[in-house]
mmCIF file of C-alpha atoms in Angstrom:
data_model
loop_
_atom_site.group_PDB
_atom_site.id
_atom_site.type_symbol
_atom_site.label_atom_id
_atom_site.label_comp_id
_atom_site.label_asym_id
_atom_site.label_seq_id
_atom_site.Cartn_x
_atom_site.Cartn_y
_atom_site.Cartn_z
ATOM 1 C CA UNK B 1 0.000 0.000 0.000
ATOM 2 C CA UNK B 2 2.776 2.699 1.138
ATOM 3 C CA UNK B 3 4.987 1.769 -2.670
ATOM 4 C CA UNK B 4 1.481 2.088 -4.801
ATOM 5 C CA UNK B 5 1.026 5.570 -2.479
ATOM 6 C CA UNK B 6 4.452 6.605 -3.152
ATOM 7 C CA UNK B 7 4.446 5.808 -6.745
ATOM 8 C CA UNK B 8 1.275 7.950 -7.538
ATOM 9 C CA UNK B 9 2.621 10.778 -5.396
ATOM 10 C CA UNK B 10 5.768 10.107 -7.991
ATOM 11 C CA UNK B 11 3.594 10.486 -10.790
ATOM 12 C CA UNK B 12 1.465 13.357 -9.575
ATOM 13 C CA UNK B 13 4.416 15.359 -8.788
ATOM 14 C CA UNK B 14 6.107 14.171 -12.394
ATOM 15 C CA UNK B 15 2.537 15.396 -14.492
ATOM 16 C CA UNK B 16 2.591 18.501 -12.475
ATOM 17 C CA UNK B 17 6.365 19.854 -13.228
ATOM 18 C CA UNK B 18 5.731 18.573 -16.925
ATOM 19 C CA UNK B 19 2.296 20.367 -17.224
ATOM 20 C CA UNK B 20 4.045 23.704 -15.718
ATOM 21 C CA UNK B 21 6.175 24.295 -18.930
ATOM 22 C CA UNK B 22 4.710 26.697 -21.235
ATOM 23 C CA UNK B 23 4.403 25.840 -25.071
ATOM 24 C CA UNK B 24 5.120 29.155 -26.367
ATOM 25 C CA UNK B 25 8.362 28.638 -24.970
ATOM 26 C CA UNK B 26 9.505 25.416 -26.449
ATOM 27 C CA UNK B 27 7.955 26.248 -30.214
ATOM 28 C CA UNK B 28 9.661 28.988 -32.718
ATOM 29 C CA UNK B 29 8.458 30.899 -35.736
ATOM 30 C CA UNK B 30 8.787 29.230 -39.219
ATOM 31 C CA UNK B 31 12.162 30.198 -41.197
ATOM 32 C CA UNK B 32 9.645 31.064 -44.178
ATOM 33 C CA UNK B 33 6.084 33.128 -43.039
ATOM 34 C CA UNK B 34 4.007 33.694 -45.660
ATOM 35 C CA UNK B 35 1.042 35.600 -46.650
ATOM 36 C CA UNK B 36 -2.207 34.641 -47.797
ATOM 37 C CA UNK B 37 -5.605 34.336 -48.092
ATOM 38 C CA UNK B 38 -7.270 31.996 -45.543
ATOM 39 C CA UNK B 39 -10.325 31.711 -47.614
ATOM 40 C CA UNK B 40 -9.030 31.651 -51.213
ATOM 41 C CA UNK B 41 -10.441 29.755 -54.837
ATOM 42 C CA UNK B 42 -13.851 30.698 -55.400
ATOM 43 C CA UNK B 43 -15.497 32.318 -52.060
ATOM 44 C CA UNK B 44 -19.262 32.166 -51.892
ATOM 45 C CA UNK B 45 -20.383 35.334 -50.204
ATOM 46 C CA UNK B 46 -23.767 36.033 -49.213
ATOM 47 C CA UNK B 47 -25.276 39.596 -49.171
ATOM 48 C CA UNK B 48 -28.350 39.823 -46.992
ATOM 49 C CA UNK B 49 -30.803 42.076 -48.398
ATOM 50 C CA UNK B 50 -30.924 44.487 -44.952
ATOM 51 C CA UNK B 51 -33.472 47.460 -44.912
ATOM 52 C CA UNK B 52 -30.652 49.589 -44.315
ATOM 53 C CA UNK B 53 -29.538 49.177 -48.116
ATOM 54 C CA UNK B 54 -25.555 48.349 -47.100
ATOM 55 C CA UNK B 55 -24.610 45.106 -45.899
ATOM 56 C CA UNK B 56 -21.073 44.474 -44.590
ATOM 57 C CA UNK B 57 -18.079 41.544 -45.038
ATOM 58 C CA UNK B 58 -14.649 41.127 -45.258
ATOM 59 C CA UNK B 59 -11.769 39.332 -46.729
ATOM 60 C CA UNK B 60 -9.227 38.057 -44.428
ATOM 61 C CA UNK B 61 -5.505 38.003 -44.652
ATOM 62 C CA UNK B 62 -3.206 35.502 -42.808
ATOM 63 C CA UNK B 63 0.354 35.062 -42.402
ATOM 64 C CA UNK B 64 1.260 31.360 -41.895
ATOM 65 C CA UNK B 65 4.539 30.210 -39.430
ATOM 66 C CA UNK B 66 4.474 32.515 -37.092
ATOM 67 C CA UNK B 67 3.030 32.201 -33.475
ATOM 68 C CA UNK B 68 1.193 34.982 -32.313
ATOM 69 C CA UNK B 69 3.071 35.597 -28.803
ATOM 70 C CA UNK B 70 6.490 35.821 -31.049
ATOM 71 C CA UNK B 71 4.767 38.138 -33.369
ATOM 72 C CA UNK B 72 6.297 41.789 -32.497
ATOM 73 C CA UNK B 73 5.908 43.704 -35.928
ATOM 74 C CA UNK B 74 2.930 45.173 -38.198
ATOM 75 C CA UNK B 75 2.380 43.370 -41.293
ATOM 76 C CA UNK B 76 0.959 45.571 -43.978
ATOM 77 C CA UNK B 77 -0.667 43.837 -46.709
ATOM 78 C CA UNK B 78 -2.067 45.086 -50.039
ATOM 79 C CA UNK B 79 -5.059 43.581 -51.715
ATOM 80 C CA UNK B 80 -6.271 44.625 -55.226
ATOM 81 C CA UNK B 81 -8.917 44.104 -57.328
ATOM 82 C CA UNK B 82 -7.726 41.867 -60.629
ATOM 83 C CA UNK B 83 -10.467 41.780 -63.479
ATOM 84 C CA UNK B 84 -7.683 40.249 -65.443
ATOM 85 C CA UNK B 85 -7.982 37.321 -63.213
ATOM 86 C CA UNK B 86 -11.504 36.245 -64.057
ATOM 87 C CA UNK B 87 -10.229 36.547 -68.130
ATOM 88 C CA UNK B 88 -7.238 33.878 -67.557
ATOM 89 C CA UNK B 89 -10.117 31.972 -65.004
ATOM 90 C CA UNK B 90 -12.606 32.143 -68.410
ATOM 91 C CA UNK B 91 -10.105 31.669 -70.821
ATOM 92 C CA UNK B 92 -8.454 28.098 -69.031
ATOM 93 C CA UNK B 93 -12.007 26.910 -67.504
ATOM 94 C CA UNK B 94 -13.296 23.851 -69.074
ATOM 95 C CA UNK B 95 -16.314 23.460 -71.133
ATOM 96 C CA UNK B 96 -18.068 22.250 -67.542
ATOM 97 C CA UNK B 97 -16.987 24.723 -65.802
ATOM 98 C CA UNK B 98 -18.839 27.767 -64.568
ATOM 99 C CA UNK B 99 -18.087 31.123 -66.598
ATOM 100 C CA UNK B 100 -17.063 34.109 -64.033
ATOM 101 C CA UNK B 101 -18.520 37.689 -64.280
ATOM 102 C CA UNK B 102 -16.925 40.561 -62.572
ATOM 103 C CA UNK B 103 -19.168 42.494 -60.636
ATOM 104 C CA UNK B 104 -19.556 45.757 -61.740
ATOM 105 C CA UNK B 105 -17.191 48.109 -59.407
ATOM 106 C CA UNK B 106 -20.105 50.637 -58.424
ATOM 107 C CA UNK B 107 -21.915 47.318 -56.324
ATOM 108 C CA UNK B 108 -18.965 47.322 -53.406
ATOM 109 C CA UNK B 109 -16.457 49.750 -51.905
ATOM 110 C CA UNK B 110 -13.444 48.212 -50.408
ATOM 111 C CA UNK B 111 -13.131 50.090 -47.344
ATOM 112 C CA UNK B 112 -9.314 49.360 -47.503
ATOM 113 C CA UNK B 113 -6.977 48.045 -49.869
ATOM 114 C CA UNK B 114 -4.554 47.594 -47.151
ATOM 115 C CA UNK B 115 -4.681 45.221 -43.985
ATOM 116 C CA UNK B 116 -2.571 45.497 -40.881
ATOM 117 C CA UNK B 117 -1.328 42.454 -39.105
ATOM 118 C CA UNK B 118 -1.154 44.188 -35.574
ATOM 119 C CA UNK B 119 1.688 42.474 -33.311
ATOM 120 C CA UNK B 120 0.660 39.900 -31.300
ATOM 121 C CA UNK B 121 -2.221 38.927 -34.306
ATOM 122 C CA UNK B 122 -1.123 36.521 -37.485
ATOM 123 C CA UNK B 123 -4.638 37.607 -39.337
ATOM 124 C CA UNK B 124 -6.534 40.600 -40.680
ATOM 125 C CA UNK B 125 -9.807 41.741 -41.862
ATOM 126 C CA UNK B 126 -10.322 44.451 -45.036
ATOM 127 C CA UNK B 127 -14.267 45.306 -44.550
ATOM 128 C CA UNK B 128 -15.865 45.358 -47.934
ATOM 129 C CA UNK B 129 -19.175 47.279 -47.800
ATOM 130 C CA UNK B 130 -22.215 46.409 -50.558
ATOM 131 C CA UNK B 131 -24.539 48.340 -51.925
ATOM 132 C CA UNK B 132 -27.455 46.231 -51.701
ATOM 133 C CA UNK B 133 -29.675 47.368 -54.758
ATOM 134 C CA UNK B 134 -26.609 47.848 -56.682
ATOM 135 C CA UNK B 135 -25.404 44.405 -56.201
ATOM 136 C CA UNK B 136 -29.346 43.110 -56.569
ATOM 137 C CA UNK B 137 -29.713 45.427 -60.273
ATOM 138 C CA UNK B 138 -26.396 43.852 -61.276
ATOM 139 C CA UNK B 139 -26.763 39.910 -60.929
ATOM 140 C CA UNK B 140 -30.548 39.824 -61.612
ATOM 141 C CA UNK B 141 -29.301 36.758 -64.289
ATOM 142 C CA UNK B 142 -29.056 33.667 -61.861
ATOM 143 C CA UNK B 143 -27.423 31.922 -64.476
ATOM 144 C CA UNK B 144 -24.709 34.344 -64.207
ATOM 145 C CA UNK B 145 -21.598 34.138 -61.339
ATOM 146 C CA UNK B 146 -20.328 37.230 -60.174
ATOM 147 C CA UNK B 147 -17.430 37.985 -58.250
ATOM 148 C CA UNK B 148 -14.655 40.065 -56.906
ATOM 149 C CA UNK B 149 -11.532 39.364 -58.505
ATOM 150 C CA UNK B 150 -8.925 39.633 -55.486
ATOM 151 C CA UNK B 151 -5.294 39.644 -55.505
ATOM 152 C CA UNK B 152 -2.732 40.100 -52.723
ATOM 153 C CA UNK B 153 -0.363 42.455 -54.333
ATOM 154 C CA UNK B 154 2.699 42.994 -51.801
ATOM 155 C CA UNK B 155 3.566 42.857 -47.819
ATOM 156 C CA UNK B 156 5.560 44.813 -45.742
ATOM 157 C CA UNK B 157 7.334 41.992 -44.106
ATOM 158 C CA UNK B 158 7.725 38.335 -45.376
ATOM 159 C CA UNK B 159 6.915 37.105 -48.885
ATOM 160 C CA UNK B 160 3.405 36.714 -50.618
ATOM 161 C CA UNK B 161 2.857 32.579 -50.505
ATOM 162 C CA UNK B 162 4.740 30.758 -53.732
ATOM 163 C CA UNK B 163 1.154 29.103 -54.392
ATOM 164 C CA UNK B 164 -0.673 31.124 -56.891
ATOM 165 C CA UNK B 165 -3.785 29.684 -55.652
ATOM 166 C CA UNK B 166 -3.523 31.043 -51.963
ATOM 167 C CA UNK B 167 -2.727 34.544 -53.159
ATOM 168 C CA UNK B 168 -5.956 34.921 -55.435
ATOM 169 C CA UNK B 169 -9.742 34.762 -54.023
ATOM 170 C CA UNK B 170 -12.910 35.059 -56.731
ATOM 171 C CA UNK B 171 -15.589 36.193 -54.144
ATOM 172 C CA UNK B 172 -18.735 35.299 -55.708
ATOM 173 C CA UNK B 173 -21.868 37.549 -54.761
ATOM 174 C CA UNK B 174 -24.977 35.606 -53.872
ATOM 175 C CA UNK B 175 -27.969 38.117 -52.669
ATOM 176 C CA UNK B 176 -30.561 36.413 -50.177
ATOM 177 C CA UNK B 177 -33.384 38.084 -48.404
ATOM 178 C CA UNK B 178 -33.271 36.991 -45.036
ATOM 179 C CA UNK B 179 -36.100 34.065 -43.367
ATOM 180 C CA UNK B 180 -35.868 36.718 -40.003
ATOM 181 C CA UNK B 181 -35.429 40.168 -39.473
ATOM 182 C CA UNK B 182 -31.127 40.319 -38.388
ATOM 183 C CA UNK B 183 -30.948 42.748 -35.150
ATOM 184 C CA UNK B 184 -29.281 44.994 -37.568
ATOM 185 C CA UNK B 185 -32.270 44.587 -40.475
ATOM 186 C CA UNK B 186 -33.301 48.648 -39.703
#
């Protein structure tokens, strides 16, 4: 009875000095960070069809390998908005593959074309605001798939991801009227 007490004190006191040691400590950053887009390919984004005729999103940015407690610098990213990327999407697609549209610049603002990876943070949000009976007007063909043609252009610190597909987002506009009124549905 006293070795089986003794041998669990053993292994109490053993989980507690190993459970102590903080993680952040032990792990590094990544040699190579990159930045990217979390949500990237072809980005279904629904607009809600609010009473207050705006509805607003965002497109995040991300920068992989590095652990947030490490993370001591702003990251400025710059996204831009690539038509030319829906013509070499159109002009590559298959004959079963869908046909993009560009949605017509007047439908959205981009509140930002630049995102700020604050120290301490690995992601970012740039808030893209819709004008809801532009965006309705615009895509009244349902055949029809309209998107924002997004491209991350440069950062301030670490390189733009080496895969093409992580660094380009089509965010394709679907307009819903909501089933309930949203608390913000003024």
């Amino acid at each position: 009875m006293k070795k089986t007490i003794i041998i669990a004190l053993v292994a109490f006191i053993s989980f507690v000095v190993v459970s102590c040691e903080k993680p952040e400590e032990l792990w590094e950053d990544n040699a190579t960070p990159e930045v990217f887009f979390p949500r990237n390919g072809n980005i279904t984004q629904t607009v809600w069809d609010v009473a207050s005729g705006s509805y607003e999103t965002y497109i995040g940015v991300y920068c992989s390998g590095l652990r947030p407690s490490n993370q001591t610098n702003s990251i400025d990213v710059t996204v831009v908005v690539d038509n030319a990327l829906v013509d070499n999407y159109n002009a590559n697609a298959q004959d079963y593959d869908e046909k993009l549209e560009v949605l017509p610049s007047n439908c959205y603002t981009l509140m930002s074309n630049t995102a700020t990876i604050e120290p301490g943070k690995v992601d970012a949000k740039i808030p893209i605001r819709f004008d809801v009976a532009a965006v309705k007007a615009a895509i009244s063909d349902p055949e029809k798939h309209y998107v924002i043609p997004l491209r991350i252009e440069n950062t301030s610190m670490y390189s733009i991801s080496a895969t093409k597909e992580f660094t380009e987002a089509f965010m394709q506009i679907v307009v819903k009227e909501p089933a309930f009124y949203f608390f913000c549905n003024k």
